[in-house]
Amino acid sequence: MSVVARQGFKYSIIGYIGFLLGTISAIFIFPNDFEFYGKLRYILPTAEMLVPFVVLGISYSNVKFFHRVEKDGKKQNMLSLSLLTILINFAIFSIVFFILPFVYPKFTKLEAWKTKEIILPLVLILSFCTVFNKYTSNYKRIVVSNIFDNLFPKIANLGAFCLFFYFALSQKIAFAFFFGMFSLMLFGYIYYTNKLEKIQFDFSTEYFKKNNFWKEFANYSFFGFLGTFGNYLAINSFMIGEFMGMEENGIYAVLYALISLISIPQLGLFNISAPIISKTLAEGDMEELDRFHKKTSLSLYFLGAVLFSCIMVGFPFLTQFMPKNGTMLREYEPVVWIWGSAVLIDLATGFNGNIISLSKYYRFNILVMLLLAGLTIGLNYYFIKNTDLKLIGIALSTAISLTTYNVIKIVFNYLMFKVSPLTIEMIFVSIICTLAITVAIVLPTFNNNFINLLYKPAVVLILIYIGNYFTKIFPVEDYLNMKFIKSIFKFK
């Protein structure tokens, strides 16, 4: 079994463990106090939204130029200078942050200013973690980093919430625990990176000065920085927290925890595939890239469609087990349908963005990312200010902007590289899943919600399995055998 399949599968396993932890928390714990949970979910996305202004795309350059510096024996030099640059950037960023109130007095009214004591240090920690995350992905080892990125934030949220709600401790203590988990995550990254290859700090600049390599590095980093503005999830959390309140932000976060199951495999595959895409592009083998693109996209779409189908038929019964019977969440069921469909479309397009960002046309990816950010902000503002749709409006905004973004990338990649993620099999997947959902919905509903929660998704899985058995869309047998199962426990 290849390292890509093994690492990707392990990554997904960690993702599902994180999802299970997040789902249990979202169902039984966080709905007890949406407002405080909304505060927690405001702080992290806001910090994530500010991180690009400190990292400035340096993390992407650590992937783009890794093979080049590895060949010249300058990996440690690149990592050392990257970390030093992050520290300098953060100092400049902090100065600008504290000057802003003198230029724009209303800045002090924002929640970002009121929580600056935790947001600013968190920005620095996450910036370092971002560099380590991308750097270690070059070794095709993404499982441990996923533990840090997926599990630690969930433990931070859960622990802080329990300290505040169940143990009746102050918000300061809860926030201290929250921050402490991310500090531990950074130390974990440092330890793991050092285990992969001993860290030897080298702050010399001669190598980067040679042939003006630093200009090429900085130029790619800058465009990578511009491309990070498409983080619509952070934008949504920030705008909901500022304009709609922390309670709505808490509800949004719980819905996101449920929907995020659909895209877990996508994240692992993208991280492990980036070096492969870069190599294929460098060799100009577009035929192989197209084959890999289609195969990957179909796998992502199939798995995502299966999970989405189960969520659709199980969500109404799942809310019955939440505090207060999940009344507020049930009111926003259309959000799950709308947002989930947008995520499915995103899965179907595969790693379109990665192909563009790792090619000579990476600047175009920046333009569409900026378009995504602009559309998200503009549509969010419109729905918030001009309609009463609330979170449904945010879901519509996300669906419109994300779909537009993906369509543009599909067209561009086909014109430039003659590659496309779309296949006829995706239509069959859609038909099979739609029929499975329809049958599960029209089947009798029992008085026992627990039975409904189990049997309706089970019906969906059985029908999809039968449909896939006859159409042979997804090679289930490749993953349901002892050889593969044994390979995923080989942590090498």
Coordinates of C-alpha atoms in Angstrom, one line a residue:
M1 CA 0.0 0.0 0.0
S2 CA 1.5 3.4 -1.0
V3 CA 2.4 6.0 1.5
V4 CA -0.2 8.3 0.0
A5 CA -3.0 5.9 0.6
R6 CA -1.8 4.9 4.0
Q7 CA -1.1 8.4 5.3
G8 CA -4.3 9.7 3.7
F9 CA -6.4 6.9 5.3
K10 CA -4.7 7.5 8.7
Y11 CA -5.4 11.2 8.3
S12 CA -9.0 10.5 7.7
I13 CA -9.2 8.2 10.8
I14 CA -7.8 11.0 13.0
G15 CA -10.3 13.3 11.3
Y16 CA -13.2 11.0 12.2
I17 CA -12.0 10.7 15.8
G18 CA -11.9 14.5 15.9
F19 CA -15.3 14.6 14.3
L20 CA -16.7 12.2 16.8
L21 CA -15.4 14.3 19.7
G22 CA -16.7 17.4 18.1
T23 CA -20.1 15.9 17.3
I24 CA -20.6 14.5 20.8
S25 CA -19.7 17.9 22.2
A26 CA -22.0 19.7 19.6
I27 CA -25.0 17.4 20.4
F28 CA -24.8 17.1 24.2
I29 CA -22.6 19.9 25.5
F30 CA -22.3 23.1 23.5
P31 CA -26.1 23.7 23.0
N32 CA -26.3 24.3 26.8
D33 CA -24.8 27.8 26.3
F34 CA -24.6 29.0 22.7
E35 CA -23.4 32.4 23.7
F36 CA -20.2 31.3 25.5
Y37 CA -19.5 28.7 22.8
G38 CA -20.0 31.5 20.3
K39 CA -17.3 33.4 22.0
L40 CA -14.9 30.5 21.8
R41 CA -15.8 30.0 18.1
Y42 CA -15.3 33.7 17.5
I43 CA -11.8 33.9 18.9
L44 CA -10.2 31.0 16.9
P45 CA -11.6 31.9 13.5
T46 CA -10.7 35.6 14.0
A47 CA -7.2 34.6 14.9
E48 CA -7.1 32.3 11.8
M49 CA -8.3 35.2 9.7
L50 CA -5.4 37.4 11.0
V51 CA -2.7 34.7 10.7
P52 CA -2.2 35.4 6.9
F53 CA -1.1 38.9 7.7
V54 CA 1.8 37.5 9.8
V55 CA 2.7 34.4 7.7
L56 CA 2.4 36.3 4.4
G57 CA 2.4 33.1 2.4
I58 CA 5.7 31.8 3.7
S59 CA 4.2 28.5 4.6
Y60 CA 3.3 27.8 0.9
S61 CA 6.8 28.6 -0.2
N62 CA 8.1 25.9 2.2
V63 CA 6.3 23.4 0.0
K64 CA 6.9 25.1 -3.4
F65 CA 10.7 25.3 -3.0
F66 CA 11.3 22.4 -0.6
H67 CA 12.8 20.0 -3.3
R68 CA 15.1 22.8 -4.5
V69 CA 16.5 23.6 -1.1
E70 CA 16.7 19.9 -0.2
K71 CA 18.8 19.3 -3.2
D72 CA 21.1 22.1 -2.1
G73 CA 21.2 21.0 1.5
K74 CA 19.4 24.2 2.7
K75 CA 16.2 22.9 4.2
Q76 CA 17.1 24.0 7.7
N77 CA 18.2 27.4 6.4
M78 CA 14.7 27.9 4.8
L79 CA 12.9 26.7 7.9
S80 CA 15.0 28.9 10.2
L81 CA 14.6 32.1 8.2
S82 CA 10.9 31.4 7.8
L83 CA 10.4 31.2 11.6
L84 CA 12.5 34.4 12.1
T85 CA 10.5 36.2 9.5
I86 CA 7.2 35.2 11.2
L87 CA 8.5 36.7 14.5
I88 CA 9.5 40.0 12.8
N89 CA 6.1 40.1 10.9
F90 CA 4.2 39.6 14.1
A91 CA 6.0 42.5 15.8
I92 CA 5.1 44.8 12.9
F93 CA 1.5 43.4 12.8
S94 CA 1.1 44.1 16.6
I95 CA 2.3 47.7 16.2
V96 CA -0.2 48.3 13.4
F97 CA -3.0 46.6 15.4
F98 CA -2.5 49.0 18.3
I99 CA -2.2 52.1 16.0
L100 CA -5.5 51.4 14.3
P101 CA -7.7 52.8 17.1
F102 CA -6.1 56.2 16.6
V103 CA -6.9 56.1 12.9
Y104 CA -10.3 54.4 13.2
P105 CA -11.8 54.9 16.7
K106 CA -14.7 52.6 16.1
F107 CA -12.2 49.7 15.9
T108 CA -12.3 49.6 19.7
K109 CA -16.0 48.6 19.5
L110 CA -15.2 45.4 17.7
E111 CA -15.1 42.1 19.6
A112 CA -11.6 41.6 18.0
W113 CA -10.3 44.5 20.1
K114 CA -12.1 43.5 23.3
T115 CA -10.5 40.0 23.1
K116 CA -7.1 41.1 21.9
E117 CA -5.3 39.7 25.0
I118 CA -5.9 36.2 23.7
I119 CA -6.3 36.8 20.0
L120 CA -2.9 38.4 19.4
P121 CA -0.8 35.7 21.2
L122 CA -2.9 33.0 19.5
V123 CA -2.1 34.6 16.1
L124 CA 1.6 34.2 16.8
I125 CA 1.3 30.6 17.9
L126 CA -0.9 29.6 14.9
S127 CA 1.5 31.4 12.5
F128 CA 4.4 29.2 13.7
C129 CA 2.2 26.1 13.6
T130 CA 1.2 26.9 10.0
V131 CA 4.8 26.9 8.9
F132 CA 5.6 23.7 10.7
N133 CA 2.5 22.1 9.2
K134 CA 3.5 22.8 5.6
Y135 CA 7.1 22.0 6.2
T136 CA 6.4 18.5 7.6
S137 CA 4.0 17.8 4.8
N138 CA 7.0 17.6 2.5
Y139 CA 8.0 14.4 4.2
K140 CA 4.6 12.9 3.2
R141 CA 3.8 12.6 6.9
I142 CA 0.5 14.3 7.8
V143 CA -1.0 12.1 10.4
V144 CA 0.6 13.6 13.5
S145 CA 0.1 17.1 12.2
N146 CA -3.6 16.3 11.8
I147 CA -3.7 15.3 15.5
F148 CA -2.5 18.8 16.3
D149 CA -4.7 20.6 13.9
N150 CA -7.9 18.5 14.3
L151 CA -7.9 17.2 17.8
F152 CA -6.2 20.0 19.8
P153 CA -8.7 22.8 18.9
K154 CA -11.6 20.5 19.7
I155 CA -10.1 19.6 23.1
A156 CA -9.5 23.3 23.7
N157 CA -13.1 24.2 22.9
L158 CA -14.5 21.3 25.0
G159 CA -12.2 21.8 28.0
A160 CA -12.8 25.6 28.1
F161 CA -16.5 25.2 27.8
C162 CA -16.7 22.6 30.6
L163 CA -14.6 24.7 32.9
F164 CA -17.0 27.6 32.4
F165 CA -20.3 25.9 32.2
Y166 CA -20.0 22.7 34.4
F167 CA -17.4 23.8 36.9
A168 CA -18.6 27.4 37.1
L169 CA -15.1 28.9 36.7
S170 CA -14.5 32.3 35.3
Q171 CA -14.1 33.0 31.6
K172 CA -10.5 34.0 32.2
I173 CA -9.7 30.6 33.5
A174 CA -11.5 29.0 30.6
F175 CA -9.8 31.1 28.1
A176 CA -6.4 30.3 29.8
F177 CA -7.0 26.6 29.2
F178 CA -8.1 27.4 25.7
F179 CA -4.9 29.2 25.0
G180 CA -2.8 26.6 26.8
M181 CA -3.9 23.9 24.4
F182 CA -2.6 25.8 21.4
S183 CA 0.7 26.5 23.2
L184 CA 1.0 22.8 23.7
M185 CA 0.2 22.2 20.0
L186 CA 3.1 24.5 19.0
F187 CA 5.5 22.6 21.3
G188 CA 4.2 19.3 19.8
Y189 CA 5.0 20.6 16.3
I190 CA 8.5 21.6 17.3
Y191 CA 9.1 18.1 18.8
Y192 CA 7.7 16.3 15.9
T193 CA 9.6 18.3 13.3
N194 CA 12.8 17.7 15.3
K195 CA 12.0 14.0 15.3
L196 CA 11.6 13.9 11.5
E197 CA 15.0 15.6 11.1
K198 CA 16.9 17.3 13.9
I199 CA 16.3 21.1 13.7
Q200 CA 19.6 23.0 13.2
F201 CA 19.0 26.7 13.1
D202 CA 20.7 28.4 10.3
F203 CA 20.0 32.1 9.9
S204 CA 22.6 32.8 7.2
T205 CA 21.2 34.7 4.2
E206 CA 23.9 33.8 1.6
Y207 CA 21.9 31.1 -0.1
F208 CA 18.9 33.2 -0.5
K209 CA 20.9 36.1 -1.8
K210 CA 22.5 33.9 -4.5
N211 CA 20.9 34.5 -7.9
N212 CA 18.2 36.6 -6.1
F213 CA 16.5 33.5 -4.9
W214 CA 15.0 35.6 -2.0
K215 CA 13.0 37.6 -4.6
E216 CA 11.5 34.5 -6.1
F217 CA 10.7 33.1 -2.7
A218 CA 9.2 36.4 -1.5
N219 CA 7.2 36.8 -4.7
Y220 CA 5.6 33.4 -4.4
S221 CA 4.9 34.0 -0.7
F222 CA 3.2 37.2 -1.5
F223 CA 0.8 35.7 -3.9
G224 CA 0.2 32.8 -1.5
F225 CA -0.7 35.4 1.1
L226 CA -3.2 37.0 -1.2
G227 CA -4.7 33.6 -1.8
T228 CA -5.4 33.0 1.8
F229 CA -8.2 35.6 1.9
G230 CA -10.6 33.0 0.7
N231 CA -11.1 31.5 4.1
Y232 CA -14.9 31.9 4.0
L233 CA -15.4 30.0 7.3
A234 CA -13.3 32.5 9.3
I235 CA -15.0 35.4 7.5
N236 CA -18.5 33.9 8.3
S237 CA -17.6 33.4 12.0
F238 CA -16.2 36.9 12.3
M239 CA -19.2 38.6 10.6
I240 CA -21.8 36.5 12.5
G241 CA -20.1 37.4 15.8
E242 CA -19.9 41.1 15.0
F243 CA -23.3 41.6 13.4
M244 CA -25.6 38.9 14.7
G245 CA -24.3 38.1 18.1
M246 CA -22.4 35.3 19.9
E247 CA -25.5 33.1 20.3
E248 CA -26.0 32.9 16.5
N249 CA -22.3 32.3 16.1
G250 CA -22.5 29.3 18.5
I251 CA -25.4 27.8 16.5
Y252 CA -23.4 28.3 13.3
A253 CA -20.4 26.6 14.9
V254 CA -22.5 23.5 15.9
L255 CA -24.0 23.2 12.4
Y256 CA -20.5 23.5 11.0
A257 CA -19.3 20.7 13.3
L258 CA -21.9 18.4 11.7
I259 CA -21.3 19.5 8.1
S260 CA -17.5 19.3 8.4
L261 CA -17.7 15.5 8.4
I262 CA -18.3 15.6 4.7
S263 CA -15.0 17.3 3.9
I264 CA -12.6 15.5 6.3
P265 CA -11.0 13.2 3.7
Q266 CA -10.4 16.2 1.4
L267 CA -8.1 18.0 3.8
G268 CA -5.8 14.9 4.3
L269 CA -5.6 14.1 0.6
F270 CA -4.8 17.7 -0.4
N271 CA -1.9 17.9 2.1
I272 CA -0.3 14.6 1.0
S273 CA -1.0 15.2 -2.7
A274 CA 0.6 18.7 -3.0
P275 CA 4.2 17.4 -3.5
I276 CA 2.9 14.9 -6.1
I277 CA 1.0 17.6 -8.0
S278 CA 4.1 19.8 -8.0
K279 CA 6.2 17.0 -9.4
T280 CA 3.7 16.1 -12.1
L281 CA 3.5 19.7 -13.2
A282 CA 7.2 20.0 -13.3
E283 CA 7.5 17.0 -15.6
G284 CA 4.6 18.3 -17.8
D285 CA 2.7 15.0 -17.6
M286 CA -0.8 16.4 -18.0
E287 CA -2.2 13.0 -18.9
E288 CA -1.2 11.5 -15.6
L289 CA -2.3 14.6 -13.8
D290 CA -5.8 14.4 -15.4
R291 CA -6.1 10.7 -14.5
F292 CA -5.0 11.4 -10.9
H293 CA -7.3 14.4 -10.7
K294 CA -10.4 12.5 -11.9
K295 CA -9.8 9.5 -9.7
T296 CA -9.2 11.7 -6.6
S297 CA -12.2 13.9 -7.3
L298 CA -14.6 11.0 -7.8
S299 CA -13.4 9.3 -4.6
L300 CA -13.9 12.5 -2.6
Y301 CA -17.3 13.1 -4.1
F302 CA -18.5 9.6 -3.6
L303 CA -17.4 9.5 0.1
G304 CA -18.8 13.0 0.7
A305 CA -22.1 12.2 -1.0
V306 CA -22.5 9.1 1.2
L307 CA -21.8 11.0 4.4
F308 CA -24.0 13.9 3.3
S309 CA -26.9 11.5 2.6
C310 CA -26.6 10.0 6.1
I311 CA -26.6 13.4 7.6
M312 CA -29.6 14.5 5.7
V313 CA -31.9 11.7 6.8
G314 CA -30.5 11.6 10.4
F315 CA -30.3 15.3 11.3
P316 CA -34.0 15.7 12.3
F317 CA -33.7 12.9 14.8
L318 CA -30.3 13.8 15.9
T319 CA -31.5 17.2 17.2
Q320 CA -33.9 15.4 19.6
F321 CA -31.0 14.3 21.7
M322 CA -29.6 17.8 22.1
P323 CA -30.3 20.0 25.1
K324 CA -33.7 21.7 24.8
N325 CA -34.4 19.1 22.0
G326 CA -32.2 21.1 19.6
T327 CA -35.1 23.4 18.9
M328 CA -32.9 26.3 17.7
L329 CA -30.9 24.0 15.5
R330 CA -33.9 22.3 14.0
E331 CA -35.1 25.8 12.8
Y332 CA -31.9 26.1 10.8
E333 CA -32.2 22.7 9.0
P334 CA -32.1 24.4 5.6
V335 CA -28.6 25.6 6.5
V336 CA -27.5 21.9 6.5
W337 CA -29.1 21.3 3.1
I338 CA -27.7 24.4 1.4
W339 CA -24.2 24.4 3.0
G340 CA -23.8 20.7 2.6
S341 CA -24.6 20.8 -1.1
A342 CA -22.0 23.6 -1.5
V343 CA -19.4 21.4 0.2
L344 CA -20.3 18.5 -2.1
I345 CA -19.7 20.7 -5.2
D346 CA -16.4 21.7 -3.7
L347 CA -15.4 18.0 -3.2
A348 CA -16.4 17.2 -6.8
T349 CA -13.9 19.8 -8.1
G350 CA -11.0 18.0 -6.4
F351 CA -7.7 19.8 -6.0
N352 CA -8.3 22.4 -8.7
G353 CA -6.9 25.1 -6.5
N354 CA -3.8 23.1 -5.8
I355 CA -3.0 22.6 -9.5
I356 CA -3.2 26.3 -10.1
S357 CA -1.3 27.4 -7.0
L358 CA 1.5 25.0 -7.7
S359 CA 1.8 26.0 -11.4
K360 CA 3.2 29.1 -13.1
Y361 CA -0.4 30.4 -13.2
Y362 CA -0.6 30.7 -9.4
R363 CA -1.4 34.4 -9.7
F364 CA -4.7 33.5 -11.2
N365 CA -5.6 31.5 -8.1
I366 CA -5.1 34.6 -6.1
L367 CA -7.6 36.5 -8.2
V368 CA -10.3 33.9 -7.7
M369 CA -9.5 33.6 -4.0
L370 CA -10.0 37.3 -3.7
L371 CA -13.2 37.0 -5.6
L372 CA -14.4 34.3 -3.2
A373 CA -13.6 36.6 -0.2
G374 CA -15.2 39.6 -1.8
L375 CA -18.4 37.6 -2.7
T376 CA -18.6 36.1 0.7
I377 CA -18.2 39.4 2.5
G378 CA -20.5 41.2 0.1
L379 CA -23.3 38.6 0.1
N380 CA -23.0 38.1 3.9
Y381 CA -23.4 41.8 4.4
Y382 CA -26.4 41.9 2.1
F383 CA -28.2 39.0 3.7
I384 CA -27.5 40.3 7.2
K385 CA -28.6 43.9 6.5
N386 CA -31.4 43.4 4.0
T387 CA -33.1 40.1 4.9
D388 CA -34.4 38.2 7.9
L389 CA -32.8 34.9 6.8
K390 CA -30.1 35.1 9.4
L391 CA -27.9 31.9 9.2
I392 CA -29.9 30.7 6.2
G393 CA -28.7 33.9 4.4
I394 CA -25.1 33.1 5.5
A395 CA -25.5 29.6 4.0
L396 CA -26.8 31.0 0.7
S397 CA -23.9 33.4 0.6
T398 CA -21.4 30.6 1.1
A399 CA -23.1 28.4 -1.5
I400 CA -23.2 31.1 -4.1
S401 CA -19.6 32.3 -3.6
L402 CA -18.1 28.8 -3.2
T403 CA -19.8 27.4 -6.3
T404 CA -18.8 30.4 -8.4
Y405 CA -15.3 30.1 -7.2
N406 CA -15.1 26.4 -8.2
V407 CA -16.7 26.8 -11.6
I408 CA -14.1 29.4 -12.6
K409 CA -11.3 27.1 -11.5
I410 CA -12.7 24.2 -13.5
V411 CA -12.9 26.2 -16.7
F412 CA -9.4 27.7 -16.2
N413 CA -7.8 24.3 -15.6
Y414 CA -9.4 22.8 -18.6
L415 CA -8.3 25.6 -20.8
M416 CA -4.7 25.8 -19.5
F417 CA -3.9 22.2 -18.6
K418 CA -6.6 20.1 -20.4
V419 CA -7.5 18.5 -17.0
S420 CA -10.9 18.3 -15.4
P421 CA -12.2 16.7 -12.2
L422 CA -15.6 15.9 -13.6
T423 CA -16.7 12.5 -14.8
I424 CA -19.9 10.8 -15.8
E425 CA -19.7 8.6 -12.7
M426 CA -20.4 11.6 -10.6
I427 CA -23.9 11.8 -12.1
F428 CA -24.5 8.2 -11.2
V429 CA -23.4 8.9 -7.6
S430 CA -25.8 11.8 -7.4
I431 CA -28.7 9.7 -8.7
I432 CA -28.0 6.8 -6.4
C433 CA -27.7 9.1 -3.3
T434 CA -30.8 11.1 -4.2
L435 CA -32.8 7.9 -4.6
A436 CA -31.4 6.6 -1.3
I437 CA -32.3 9.8 0.6
T438 CA -35.8 9.8 -1.0
V439 CA -36.5 6.2 0.0
A440 CA -35.2 6.7 3.6
I441 CA -37.4 9.8 4.0
V442 CA -40.6 8.2 2.8
L443 CA -40.1 5.0 4.9
P444 CA -42.2 4.9 8.1
T445 CA -41.0 6.9 11.0
F446 CA -41.1 5.2 14.4
N447 CA -41.9 6.9 17.7
N448 CA -38.4 6.1 19.0
N449 CA -36.0 8.7 17.7
F450 CA -33.0 6.5 18.5
I451 CA -34.3 3.8 16.2
N452 CA -35.0 6.4 13.5
L453 CA -31.5 7.8 13.9
L454 CA -30.0 4.4 13.3
Y455 CA -32.2 2.8 10.7
K456 CA -32.7 5.6 8.2
P457 CA -29.0 6.2 7.7
A458 CA -28.5 2.5 7.6
V459 CA -31.1 2.2 4.8
V460 CA -29.2 4.9 2.9
L461 CA -25.9 3.1 3.3
I462 CA -27.4 -0.2 2.1
L463 CA -29.1 1.3 -1.0
I464 CA -25.9 3.2 -1.9
Y465 CA -23.9 0.0 -1.5
I466 CA -26.3 -1.9 -3.8
G467 CA -26.2 0.9 -6.3
N468 CA -22.4 1.0 -6.3
Y469 CA -22.2 -2.8 -6.5
F470 CA -23.9 -2.8 -9.9
T471 CA -22.3 0.4 -11.3
K472 CA -18.8 -0.2 -9.9
I473 CA -18.2 3.5 -9.3
F474 CA -16.1 3.2 -6.2
P475 CA -13.7 0.3 -5.5
V476 CA -14.9 -0.5 -2.0
E477 CA -13.1 -3.8 -2.0
D478 CA -9.7 -2.0 -2.1
Y479 CA -10.4 -0.5 1.3
L480 CA -12.4 -3.4 2.9
N481 CA -9.6 -6.0 3.0
M482 CA -7.1 -7.2 5.6
K483 CA -4.1 -6.1 3.6
F484 CA -5.2 -2.5 3.6
I485 CA -6.4 -2.6 7.2
K486 CA -3.0 -3.9 8.4
S487 CA -1.1 -1.3 6.4
I488 CA -2.8 1.6 8.1
F489 CA -1.3 0.5 11.5
K490 CA 2.2 0.7 10.1
F491 CA 3.2 4.2 11.4
K492 CA 6.3 4.7 9.2

